[in-house]
mmCIF file of C-alpha atoms and ligand atoms in Angstrom:
data_model
loop_
_atom_site.group_PDB
_atom_site.id
_atom_site.type_symbol
_atom_site.label_atom_id
_atom_site.label_comp_id
_atom_site.label_asym_id
_atom_site.label_seq_id
_atom_site.Cartn_x
_atom_site.Cartn_y
_atom_site.Cartn_z
ATOM 1 C CA MET A 1317 -15.546 13.204 -6.001
ATOM 2 C CA ALA A 1318 -15.193 9.662 -4.689
ATOM 3 C CA TYR A 1319 -15.920 6.899 -7.157
ATOM 4 C CA LEU A 1320 -16.030 4.194 -4.523
ATOM 5 C CA SER A 1321 -17.494 5.287 -1.233
ATOM 6 C CA ILE A 1322 -17.448 2.981 1.782
ATOM 7 C CA ARG A 1323 -19.365 4.072 4.878
ATOM 8 C CA GLN A 1324 -19.118 2.399 8.266
ATOM 9 C CA VAL A 1325 -18.714 -1.078 6.804
ATOM 10 C CA SER A 1326 -18.236 -3.908 9.297
ATOM 11 C CA LYS A 1327 -17.953 -7.660 8.932
ATOM 12 C CA ALA A 1328 -17.458 -10.456 11.470
ATOM 13 C CA PHE A 1329 -17.274 -14.224 11.006
ATOM 14 C CA GLY A 1330 -18.759 -15.192 14.353
ATOM 15 C CA GLY A 1331 -15.975 -13.554 16.368
ATOM 16 C CA PRO A 1332 -14.736 -9.964 16.677
ATOM 17 C CA PRO A 1333 -15.105 -7.830 13.523
ATOM 18 C CA VAL A 1334 -12.408 -8.440 10.904
ATOM 19 C CA VAL A 1335 -13.530 -5.282 9.106
ATOM 20 C CA ASP A 1336 -14.466 -2.690 11.699
ATOM 21 C CA ALA A 1337 -16.506 0.421 10.824
ATOM 22 C CA VAL A 1338 -14.431 1.220 7.766
ATOM 23 C CA ASP A 1339 -14.885 4.532 5.957
ATOM 24 C CA LEU A 1340 -13.034 4.857 2.675
ATOM 25 C CA GLU A 1341 -13.272 7.110 -0.363
ATOM 26 C CA VAL A 1342 -11.508 6.073 -3.548
ATOM 27 C CA PRO A 1343 -11.263 8.729 -6.277
ATOM 28 C CA GLN A 1344 -11.948 7.886 -9.914
ATOM 29 C CA GLY A 1345 -9.189 6.986 -12.330
ATOM 30 C CA ARG A 1346 -6.479 6.642 -9.714
ATOM 31 C CA PHE A 1347 -4.278 3.858 -8.450
ATOM 32 C CA PHE A 1348 -5.295 3.290 -4.852
ATOM 33 C CA ALA A 1349 -3.595 0.798 -2.535
ATOM 34 C CA LEU A 1350 -4.922 -0.824 0.605
ATOM 35 C CA LEU A 1351 -1.891 -1.722 2.688
ATOM 36 C CA GLY A 1352 -1.801 -3.782 5.845
ATOM 37 C CA PRO A 1353 -0.299 -6.838 7.499
ATOM 38 C CA SER A 1354 -1.577 -10.319 6.765
ATOM 39 C CA GLY A 1355 -4.910 -11.049 8.447
ATOM 40 C CA CYS A 1356 -5.942 -7.412 8.944
ATOM 41 C CA GLY A 1357 -9.084 -7.764 6.810
ATOM 42 C CA LYS A 1358 -7.938 -6.540 3.379
ATOM 43 C CA THR A 1359 -9.304 -9.449 1.340
ATOM 44 C CA THR A 1360 -12.586 -9.414 3.255
ATOM 45 C CA LEU A 1361 -13.032 -5.710 2.462
ATOM 46 C CA LEU A 1362 -12.197 -6.291 -1.206
ATOM 47 C CA ARG A 1363 -14.623 -9.226 -1.418
ATOM 48 C CA MET A 1364 -17.389 -7.031 -0.004
ATOM 49 C CA ILE A 1365 -16.681 -4.390 -2.659
ATOM 50 C CA ALA A 1366 -16.853 -7.091 -5.344
ATOM 51 C CA GLY A 1367 -20.038 -8.534 -3.829
ATOM 52 C CA PHE A 1368 -18.671 -11.968 -2.845
ATOM 53 C CA GLU A 1369 -19.226 -11.163 0.806
ATOM 54 C CA THR A 1370 -22.072 -9.196 2.433
ATOM 55 C CA PRO A 1371 -21.340 -6.470 5.006
ATOM 56 C CA ASP A 1372 -22.975 -6.914 8.415
ATOM 57 C CA SER A 1373 -23.557 -3.159 8.421
ATOM 58 C CA GLY A 1374 -22.651 -0.059 6.460
ATOM 59 C CA THR A 1375 -22.927 0.841 2.783
ATOM 60 C CA ILE A 1376 -20.755 0.403 -0.271
ATOM 61 C CA ALA A 1377 -21.529 2.801 -3.123
ATOM 62 C CA ILE A 1378 -19.928 2.907 -6.562
ATOM 63 C CA ASP A 1379 -20.448 5.984 -8.699
ATOM 64 C CA GLY A 1380 -23.154 7.137 -6.316
ATOM 65 C CA GLU A 1381 -25.134 3.893 -6.418
ATOM 66 C CA VAL A 1382 -25.430 1.717 -3.305
ATOM 67 C CA MET A 1383 -24.192 -1.771 -4.151
ATOM 68 C CA ASN A 1384 -25.114 -3.774 -1.062
ATOM 69 C CA ALA A 1385 -27.975 -5.664 -2.754
ATOM 70 C CA ILE A 1386 -26.376 -5.921 -6.205
ATOM 71 C CA PRO A 1387 -24.852 -9.321 -7.109
ATOM 72 C CA PRO A 1388 -21.183 -9.461 -8.154
ATOM 73 C CA HIS A 1389 -21.766 -9.906 -11.889
ATOM 74 C CA LEU A 1390 -23.930 -6.788 -12.029
ATOM 75 C CA ARG A 1391 -21.377 -4.571 -10.297
ATOM 76 C CA PRO A 1392 -19.014 -2.416 -12.399
ATOM 77 C CA THR A 1393 -16.096 -4.238 -10.790
ATOM 78 C CA ASN A 1394 -13.791 -7.080 -11.638
ATOM 79 C CA MET A 1395 -11.329 -8.824 -9.400
ATOM 80 C CA VAL A 1396 -7.847 -10.234 -9.936
ATOM 81 C CA PHE A 1397 -7.229 -12.818 -7.263
ATOM 82 C CA GLN A 1398 -4.086 -13.533 -5.299
ATOM 83 C CA SER A 1399 -3.837 -17.009 -6.825
ATOM 84 C CA TYR A 1400 -4.735 -15.845 -10.318
ATOM 85 C CA ALA A 1401 -7.044 -18.549 -11.559
ATOM 86 C CA ILE A 1402 -6.568 -18.921 -15.284
ATOM 87 C CA PHE A 1403 -7.526 -22.078 -17.153
ATOM 88 C CA PRO A 1404 -4.363 -24.012 -18.059
ATOM 89 C CA HIS A 1405 -6.152 -26.135 -20.688
ATOM 90 C CA LEU A 1406 -7.440 -23.080 -22.577
ATOM 91 C CA SER A 1407 -5.378 -20.928 -24.921
ATOM 92 C CA VAL A 1408 -4.375 -17.410 -23.963
ATOM 93 C CA PHE A 1409 -7.032 -16.100 -26.361
ATOM 94 C CA ASP A 1410 -9.790 -18.238 -24.863
ATOM 95 C CA ASN A 1411 -8.792 -17.364 -21.328
ATOM 96 C CA ILE A 1412 -9.216 -13.680 -22.105
ATOM 97 C CA ALA A 1413 -12.360 -14.251 -24.194
ATOM 98 C CA TYR A 1414 -13.866 -16.247 -21.328
ATOM 99 C CA GLY A 1415 -14.911 -13.088 -19.510
ATOM 100 C CA LEU A 1416 -16.750 -11.873 -22.618
ATOM 101 C CA ARG A 1417 -18.634 -15.043 -23.563
ATOM 102 C CA LYS A 1418 -21.618 -14.185 -21.371
ATOM 103 C CA LEU A 1419 -22.031 -10.875 -23.188
ATOM 104 C CA ARG A 1420 -22.863 -12.732 -26.438
ATOM 105 C CA LEU A 1421 -20.952 -10.281 -28.595
ATOM 106 C CA PRO A 1422 -20.727 -10.734 -32.383
ATOM 107 C CA LYS A 1423 -17.739 -12.941 -33.171
ATOM 108 C CA ASN A 1424 -15.661 -10.235 -34.853
ATOM 109 C CA GLU A 1425 -16.232 -7.796 -32.015
ATOM 110 C CA LEU A 1426 -15.176 -10.386 -29.463
ATOM 111 C CA LYS A 1427 -12.039 -11.065 -31.475
ATOM 112 C CA ALA A 1428 -11.243 -7.363 -31.777
ATOM 113 C CA ARG A 1429 -11.625 -6.780 -28.063
ATOM 114 C CA VAL A 1430 -9.484 -9.755 -27.102
ATOM 115 C CA GLU A 1431 -6.798 -8.730 -29.572
ATOM 116 C CA ALA A 1432 -6.749 -5.169 -28.315
ATOM 117 C CA MET A 1433 -6.353 -6.497 -24.801
ATOM 118 C CA LEU A 1434 -3.561 -8.867 -25.865
ATOM 119 C CA ALA A 1435 -1.714 -5.843 -27.199
ATOM 120 C CA THR A 1436 -2.324 -3.872 -24.012
ATOM 121 C CA VAL A 1437 -0.706 -6.544 -21.870
ATOM 122 C CA ARG A 1438 1.929 -7.281 -24.539
ATOM 123 C CA LEU A 1439 0.993 -10.893 -25.242
ATOM 124 C CA GLU A 1440 0.192 -10.490 -28.962
ATOM 125 C CA GLY A 1441 2.394 -13.330 -30.122
ATOM 126 C CA LEU A 1442 1.049 -15.798 -27.556
ATOM 127 C CA SER A 1443 -2.635 -15.733 -28.424
ATOM 128 C CA GLY A 1444 -2.795 -19.419 -29.394
ATOM 129 C CA ARG A 1445 -0.500 -20.773 -26.718
ATOM 130 C CA GLY A 1446 -1.907 -22.973 -23.955
ATOM 131 C CA ALA A 1447 -2.027 -20.982 -20.748
ATOM 132 C CA GLY A 1448 -0.334 -23.914 -19.001
ATOM 133 C CA GLN A 1449 2.820 -23.202 -21.010
ATOM 134 C CA LEU A 1450 3.320 -19.640 -19.785
ATOM 135 C CA SER A 1451 5.767 -18.151 -17.310
ATOM 136 C CA GLY A 1452 4.471 -16.715 -14.047
ATOM 137 C CA GLY A 1453 4.617 -13.150 -15.340
ATOM 138 C CA GLN A 1454 2.802 -14.073 -18.541
ATOM 139 C CA ARG A 1455 0.107 -15.913 -16.583
ATOM 140 C CA GLN A 1456 -0.368 -12.857 -14.440
ATOM 141 C CA ARG A 1457 -0.767 -10.720 -17.549
ATOM 142 C CA VAL A 1458 -3.430 -13.122 -18.841
ATOM 143 C CA ALA A 1459 -5.278 -12.804 -15.531
ATOM 144 C CA LEU A 1460 -5.085 -8.999 -15.775
ATOM 145 C CA ALA A 1461 -6.239 -9.031 -19.386
ATOM 146 C CA ARG A 1462 -9.152 -11.281 -18.540
ATOM 147 C CA ALA A 1463 -10.243 -8.913 -15.789
ATOM 148 C CA LEU A 1464 -9.778 -5.796 -17.927
ATOM 149 C CA VAL A 1465 -11.403 -7.042 -21.129
ATOM 150 C CA ARG A 1466 -14.859 -6.641 -19.618
ATOM 151 C CA GLN A 1467 -14.024 -2.958 -19.155
ATOM 152 C CA PRO A 1468 -14.788 -2.761 -15.451
ATOM 153 C CA LYS A 1469 -14.994 0.726 -13.972
ATOM 154 C CA LEU A 1470 -13.171 -0.478 -10.904
ATOM 155 C CA LEU A 1471 -10.509 -3.171 -10.940
ATOM 156 C CA LEU A 1472 -9.928 -4.901 -7.618
ATOM 157 C CA LEU A 1473 -6.535 -6.554 -7.292
ATOM 158 C CA ASP A 1474 -5.833 -8.828 -4.341
ATOM 159 C CA GLU A 1475 -2.054 -9.083 -3.880
ATOM 160 C CA PRO A 1476 -1.751 -9.639 -7.631
ATOM 161 C CA LEU A 1477 2.036 -9.920 -7.638
ATOM 162 C CA ALA A 1478 2.592 -11.840 -4.411
ATOM 163 C CA ALA A 1479 3.218 -15.157 -6.160
ATOM 164 C CA LEU A 1480 5.996 -13.784 -8.373
ATOM 165 C CA ASP A 1481 9.695 -13.746 -7.510
ATOM 166 C CA LYS A 1482 11.295 -10.414 -6.634
ATOM 167 C CA ARG A 1483 12.744 -9.497 -10.044
ATOM 168 C CA LEU A 1484 9.556 -10.321 -11.897
ATOM 169 C CA ARG A 1485 7.444 -8.643 -9.262
ATOM 170 C CA GLU A 1486 9.373 -5.404 -9.696
ATOM 171 C CA ALA A 1487 9.059 -5.559 -13.475
ATOM 172 C CA MET A 1488 5.328 -6.266 -13.208
ATOM 173 C CA GLN A 1489 4.903 -3.359 -10.777
ATOM 174 C CA VAL A 1490 6.145 -0.992 -13.468
ATOM 175 C CA GLU A 1491 3.823 -2.621 -16.013
ATOM 176 C CA LEU A 1492 0.855 -2.452 -13.698
ATOM 177 C CA ARG A 1493 1.469 1.239 -13.090
ATOM 178 C CA GLN A 1494 1.722 1.915 -16.837
ATOM 179 C CA LEU A 1495 -1.335 -0.202 -17.542
ATOM 180 C CA GLN A 1496 -3.416 1.763 -15.052
ATOM 181 C CA ARG A 1497 -2.356 5.071 -16.638
ATOM 182 C CA GLN A 1498 -3.069 3.716 -20.104
ATOM 183 C CA VAL A 1499 -6.566 2.333 -19.422
ATOM 184 C CA GLY A 1500 -7.511 5.018 -16.879
ATOM 185 C CA ILE A 1501 -9.611 2.570 -14.880
ATOM 186 C CA THR A 1502 -9.734 2.993 -11.088
ATOM 187 C CA PHE A 1503 -7.422 0.391 -9.545
ATOM 188 C CA LEU A 1504 -7.838 -0.707 -5.946
ATOM 189 C CA MET A 1505 -4.948 -2.970 -5.061
ATOM 190 C CA VAL A 1506 -4.501 -4.860 -1.819
ATOM 191 C CA THR A 1507 -0.969 -5.552 -0.662
ATOM 192 C CA HIS A 1508 0.985 -6.282 2.511
ATOM 193 C CA ASP A 1509 4.169 -4.989 0.837
ATOM 194 C CA GLN A 1510 4.767 -1.386 1.829
ATOM 195 C CA GLU A 1511 7.365 -0.729 -0.867
ATOM 196 C CA GLU A 1512 4.920 -1.960 -3.481
ATOM 197 C CA ALA A 1513 2.137 0.261 -2.159
ATOM 198 C CA LEU A 1514 4.358 3.334 -1.936
ATOM 199 C CA SER A 1515 5.880 2.906 -5.381
ATOM 200 C CA LEU A 1516 2.648 2.112 -7.237
ATOM 201 C CA ALA A 1517 -0.196 4.019 -5.713
ATOM 202 C CA ASP A 1518 -1.386 7.615 -5.942
ATOM 203 C CA GLN A 1519 -3.013 7.140 -2.564
ATOM 204 C CA VAL A 1520 -2.592 4.522 0.121
ATOM 205 C CA ALA A 1521 -4.920 3.475 2.929
ATOM 206 C CA VAL A 1522 -3.109 1.780 5.802
ATOM 207 C CA MET A 1523 -5.193 -0.854 7.550
ATOM 208 C CA ASN A 1524 -4.658 -2.819 10.750
ATOM 209 C CA ASN A 1525 -6.993 -4.986 12.835
ATOM 210 C CA GLY A 1526 -9.933 -4.261 10.555
ATOM 211 C CA LYS A 1527 -9.555 -0.474 10.812
ATOM 212 C CA ILE A 1528 -8.224 2.163 8.431
ATOM 213 C CA LEU A 1529 -5.483 4.085 10.235
ATOM 214 C CA GLN A 1530 -4.526 6.678 7.619
ATOM 215 C CA VAL A 1531 -5.257 7.541 3.995
ATOM 216 C CA ALA A 1532 -2.608 9.659 2.294
ATOM 217 C CA SER A 1533 -0.196 9.980 -0.589
ATOM 218 C CA PRO A 1534 2.915 7.761 -0.340
ATOM 219 C CA ARG A 1535 5.093 10.753 0.515
ATOM 220 C CA GLU A 1536 2.772 11.989 3.215
ATOM 221 C CA LEU A 1537 2.503 8.528 4.757
ATOM 222 C CA TYR A 1538 6.264 8.331 4.927
ATOM 223 C CA GLU A 1539 6.913 11.864 6.103
ATOM 224 C CA ARG A 1540 3.824 12.471 8.190
ATOM 225 C CA PRO A 1541 2.445 9.195 9.530
ATOM 226 C CA ASN A 1542 -0.445 10.004 11.861
ATOM 227 C CA CYS A 1543 0.273 7.383 14.516
ATOM 228 C CA ARG A 1544 2.891 5.000 15.795
ATOM 229 C CA GLU A 1545 1.441 1.984 13.991
ATOM 230 C CA VAL A 1546 1.597 3.653 10.583
ATOM 231 C CA ALA A 1547 5.069 5.071 11.222
ATOM 232 C CA ASP A 1548 6.290 1.647 12.257
ATOM 233 C CA PHE A 1549 4.704 -0.152 9.341
ATOM 234 C CA ILE A 1550 6.060 2.216 6.671
ATOM 235 C CA GLY A 1551 9.829 1.773 6.743
ATOM 236 C CA GLU A 1552 12.322 2.140 9.591
ATOM 237 C CA ILE A 1553 11.784 4.811 12.210
ATOM 238 C CA ASN A 1554 13.112 5.692 15.684
ATOM 239 C CA PHE A 1555 10.844 6.722 18.563
ATOM 240 C CA PHE A 1556 11.636 8.765 21.699
ATOM 241 C CA HIS A 1557 9.286 9.476 24.579
ATOM 242 C CA ALA A 1558 8.858 13.185 25.190
ATOM 243 C CA THR A 1559 6.684 15.770 26.964
ATOM 244 C CA VAL A 1560 5.389 19.100 25.698
ATOM 245 C CA LYS A 1561 6.975 21.973 27.649
ATOM 246 C CA ALA A 1562 5.721 24.999 25.769
ATOM 247 C CA VAL A 1563 3.713 25.905 22.705
ATOM 248 C CA ASP A 1564 4.559 29.316 21.308
ATOM 249 C CA GLY A 1565 3.801 30.621 17.830
ATOM 250 C CA ASP A 1566 5.000 28.155 15.246
ATOM 251 C CA ARG A 1567 7.352 26.221 17.534
ATOM 252 C CA VAL A 1568 6.667 23.593 20.165
ATOM 253 C CA THR A 1569 9.291 22.987 22.824
ATOM 254 C CA VAL A 1570 9.487 19.459 24.137
ATOM 255 C CA ASN A 1571 11.501 17.660 26.738
ATOM 256 C CA GLY A 1572 12.839 14.852 24.587
ATOM 257 C CA GLY A 1573 14.619 12.739 27.198
ATOM 258 C CA LEU A 1574 17.865 11.563 25.579
ATOM 259 C CA LEU A 1575 17.410 14.187 22.891
ATOM 260 C CA GLY A 1576 17.326 16.989 25.455
ATOM 261 C CA VAL A 1577 15.058 20.004 25.083
ATOM 262 C CA VAL A 1578 14.120 20.530 21.443
ATOM 263 C CA ALA A 1579 11.992 23.141 19.691
ATOM 264 C CA LEU A 1580 10.315 21.671 16.639
ATOM 265 C CA PRO A 1581 7.958 23.236 14.110
ATOM 266 C CA ARG A 1582 4.388 23.166 15.318
ATOM 267 C CA ALA A 1583 3.383 21.709 11.946
ATOM 268 C CA ASN A 1584 5.500 18.634 12.785
ATOM 269 C CA ILE A 1585 3.270 17.777 15.737
ATOM 270 C CA LEU A 1586 0.609 15.648 14.115
ATOM 271 C CA PHE A 1587 -2.021 15.983 16.797
ATOM 272 C CA ASP A 1588 -3.494 18.726 18.944
ATOM 273 C CA ALA A 1589 -0.804 18.917 21.615
ATOM 274 C CA ALA A 1590 -1.014 20.958 24.813
ATOM 275 C CA VAL A 1591 1.563 21.738 27.500
ATOM 276 C CA GLY A 1592 2.133 18.688 29.686
ATOM 277 C CA ASP A 1593 1.049 16.174 27.023
ATOM 278 C CA ALA A 1594 3.141 13.086 26.506
ATOM 279 C CA LEU A 1595 4.176 12.527 22.906
ATOM 280 C CA LEU A 1596 6.388 10.308 20.805
ATOM 281 C CA LEU A 1597 9.120 11.962 18.811
ATOM 282 C CA ALA A 1598 9.828 10.047 15.627
ATOM 283 C CA ILE A 1599 12.676 10.384 13.156
ATOM 284 C CA ARG A 1600 13.684 8.386 10.063
ATOM 285 C CA PRO A 1601 17.167 6.799 9.968
ATOM 286 C CA GLU A 1602 18.245 8.969 7.011
ATOM 287 C CA ASP A 1603 17.430 12.152 8.940
ATOM 288 C CA ILE A 1604 19.846 11.421 11.775
ATOM 289 C CA GLY A 1605 23.390 12.606 11.129
ATOM 290 C CA PHE A 1606 26.788 11.585 12.479
ATOM 291 C CA ALA A 1607 28.330 14.690 13.994
ATOM 292 C CA ASP A 1608 31.227 15.915 16.134
ATOM 293 C CA ALA A 1609 28.933 16.526 19.068
ATOM 294 C CA GLY A 1610 25.488 15.419 20.118
ATOM 295 C CA LEU A 1611 24.071 12.254 21.620
ATOM 296 C CA ALA A 1612 26.977 9.882 22.242
ATOM 297 C CA GLY A 1613 26.694 6.243 21.224
ATOM 298 C CA THR A 1614 28.552 3.172 20.060
ATOM 299 C CA LEU A 1615 28.239 1.460 16.720
ATOM 300 C CA ALA A 1616 26.791 -1.976 17.462
ATOM 301 C CA ALA A 1617 26.137 -3.313 13.963
ATOM 302 C CA SER A 1618 25.893 -2.221 10.369
ATOM 303 C CA THR A 1619 24.129 -3.532 7.288
ATOM 304 C CA PHE A 1620 25.508 -2.586 3.889
ATOM 305 C CA LEU A 1621 22.610 -1.900 1.503
ATOM 306 C CA GLY A 1622 24.513 -0.806 -1.596
ATOM 307 C CA GLU A 1623 23.895 2.898 -1.811
ATOM 308 C CA THR A 1624 23.573 3.415 1.918
ATOM 309 C CA THR A 1625 24.464 1.571 5.082
ATOM 310 C CA LEU A 1626 22.122 1.051 8.026
ATOM 311 C CA PHE A 1627 23.850 1.476 11.396
ATOM 312 C CA GLN A 1628 22.597 0.322 14.781
ATOM 313 C CA VAL A 1629 23.840 2.728 17.425
ATOM 314 C CA GLN A 1630 23.651 1.790 21.094
ATOM 315 C CA VAL A 1631 23.206 4.686 23.507
ATOM 316 C CA ALA A 1632 23.231 4.764 27.308
ATOM 317 C CA GLY A 1633 19.782 4.888 28.889
ATOM 318 C CA ARG A 1634 17.949 3.171 26.040
ATOM 319 C CA SER A 1635 17.598 -0.519 25.273
ATOM 320 C CA ASP A 1636 16.667 -0.305 21.552
ATOM 321 C CA PRO A 1637 19.503 0.722 19.279
ATOM 322 C CA ILE A 1638 18.984 3.904 17.276
ATOM 323 C CA VAL A 1639 18.885 3.148 13.556
ATOM 324 C CA VAL A 1640 20.851 5.556 11.375
ATOM 325 C CA SER A 1641 21.240 5.411 7.616
ATOM 326 C CA ASN A 1642 24.204 7.051 5.964
ATOM 327 C CA TYR A 1643 26.277 6.954 2.759
ATOM 328 C CA PHE A 1644 29.562 6.769 4.653
ATOM 329 C CA ASP A 1645 30.905 4.866 7.632
ATOM 330 C CA PRO A 1646 31.681 7.097 10.610
ATOM 331 C CA PRO A 1647 35.430 7.383 11.374
ATOM 332 C CA SER A 1648 35.195 5.482 14.652
ATOM 333 C CA LYS A 1649 32.877 3.185 16.599
ATOM 334 C CA ASP A 1650 32.314 5.987 19.082
ATOM 335 C CA VAL A 1651 29.843 8.285 17.417
ATOM 336 C CA HIS A 1652 27.752 11.361 18.111
ATOM 337 C CA LEU A 1653 24.316 11.697 16.645
ATOM 338 C CA ASN A 1654 22.637 14.856 15.468
ATOM 339 C CA PHE A 1655 18.821 15.085 15.354
ATOM 340 C CA PRO A 1656 17.747 18.100 13.255
ATOM 341 C CA PRO A 1657 14.634 19.475 15.050
ATOM 342 C CA ASP A 1658 12.862 20.105 11.745
ATOM 343 C CA MET A 1659 13.072 16.397 10.898
ATOM 344 C CA LEU A 1660 11.438 15.254 14.123
ATOM 345 C CA ILE A 1661 7.730 14.610 14.111
ATOM 346 C CA GLY A 1662 5.503 14.394 17.156
ATOM 347 C CA LEU A 1663 2.907 11.628 17.371
ATOM 348 C CA PRO A 1664 0.342 10.851 20.059
ATOM 349 C CA GLU A 1665 1.834 8.626 22.753
ATOM 350 C CA SER A 1666 -0.989 6.050 22.752
HETATM 351 N N1 ADP B 2511 -14.919 -16.900 5.435
HETATM 352 C C1 ADP B 2511 -14.279 -16.705 6.594
HETATM 353 N N2 ADP B 2511 -14.646 -17.363 7.715
HETATM 354 C C2 ADP B 2511 -14.043 -17.150 8.891
HETATM 355 N N3 ADP B 2511 -13.014 -16.305 9.066
HETATM 356 C C3 ADP B 2511 -12.581 -15.625 7.988
HETATM 357 C C4 ADP B 2511 -13.191 -15.778 6.704
HETATM 358 N N4 ADP B 2511 -12.554 -14.961 5.835
HETATM 359 C C5 ADP B 2511 -11.602 -14.326 6.547
HETATM 360 N N5 ADP B 2511 -11.616 -14.710 7.822
HETATM 361 C C6 ADP B 2511 -10.736 -14.212 8.910
HETATM 362 O O1 ADP B 2511 -10.789 -12.810 8.872
HETATM 363 C C7 ADP B 2511 -9.504 -12.247 9.136
HETATM 364 C C8 ADP B 2511 -9.108 -11.323 8.011
HETATM 365 O O2 ADP B 2511 -8.868 -12.104 6.866
HETATM 366 P P1 ADP B 2511 -8.510 -11.469 5.444
HETATM 367 O O3 ADP B 2511 -9.552 -10.475 5.091
HETATM 368 O O4 ADP B 2511 -8.288 -12.590 4.505
HETATM 369 O O5 ADP B 2511 -7.144 -10.715 5.780
HETATM 370 P P2 ADP B 2511 -5.959 -10.219 4.809
HETATM 371 O O6 ADP B 2511 -6.445 -10.279 3.396
HETATM 372 O O7 ADP B 2511 -5.667 -8.827 5.269
HETATM 373 O O8 ADP B 2511 -4.799 -11.120 5.056
HETATM 374 C C9 ADP B 2511 -8.568 -13.422 9.341
HETATM 375 O O9 ADP B 2511 -8.417 -13.649 10.713
HETATM 376 C C10 ADP B 2511 -9.279 -14.552 8.667
HETATM 377 O O10 ADP B 2511 -8.936 -15.771 9.246
HETATM 378 MG MG1 MG B 2512 -5.675 -11.363 1.800
#
């Protein structure tokens, strides 16, 4: 059952909608990511869930209760902002306690809750330190602790790690993942970083131009993107224009242009294709092999990535190079490429 349920929510700021008829179901107790390029409406959607922004239309329900008319402080949500606003003149303890002051808890209970939270985010020793004297990662942990100490049912995180450098960001990703498992609270995290979304989340919604394009597990998004935009946004991928020639049983035969006539599993065609339909064949760089025969091309460039190397292969009759990833360099600059039919997926052309 969905814990957060968004139905047909739209929002415009005088111009075209920046959130456009969004439907979204977020299950309870999971780590859910909302992934999309900058400006696609992620923050606006998050702010509507938190109650800082009002939808023009549609409903937002949490745990079965419609939230549209409920003010932010009465919603079971808390938000960690992109520029995590902690108070530099307050101690770590007081920053975390800040969220609890309004609840007027007995002093010892307040102390116990703050201390438990300090332990959760591993800041026990820094309770008395001024928040201005913390590193970026520590500040971010204070911001998380302050949001979590009020025991929200749904934690909204708006690009929480974007301000950190790469090393720290990766370390904090692991911590965030562990923290979510430990507290069991539903996390809804906004990010424009596809690696971050894929590595952290149980489920990812891909958003562009105010619309949700696909909601799926990280693996499914990578292996079975439902459209060109999602395929393009999630990692490297190669596209080929093709036409459906025949559909028989569990195979679909397509005329794949440079790839020739290929029969791929029907399950790899991610839309309802009929004979004569145009489609896009898509294949990931790691699924293309160097071979003795096959599509002939010339190595135009290579990028060493440590474990693998990314090769750009130029082929006659196509302007974009084909991107191939492999552990080994091919023996010569003249190569042949092999496209295993089972690794090709078929997407709608439009
Ligand atoms: N309060 C606002 N007034 C006018 N335009 C806004 C406002 N908030 C956001 N926008 C516009 O809405 C679009 C989506 O913004 P935002 O939700 O912040 O995107 P994202 O978080 O995905 O980068 C942008 O074009 C942005 O300029
Ligand atoms: Mg944003």
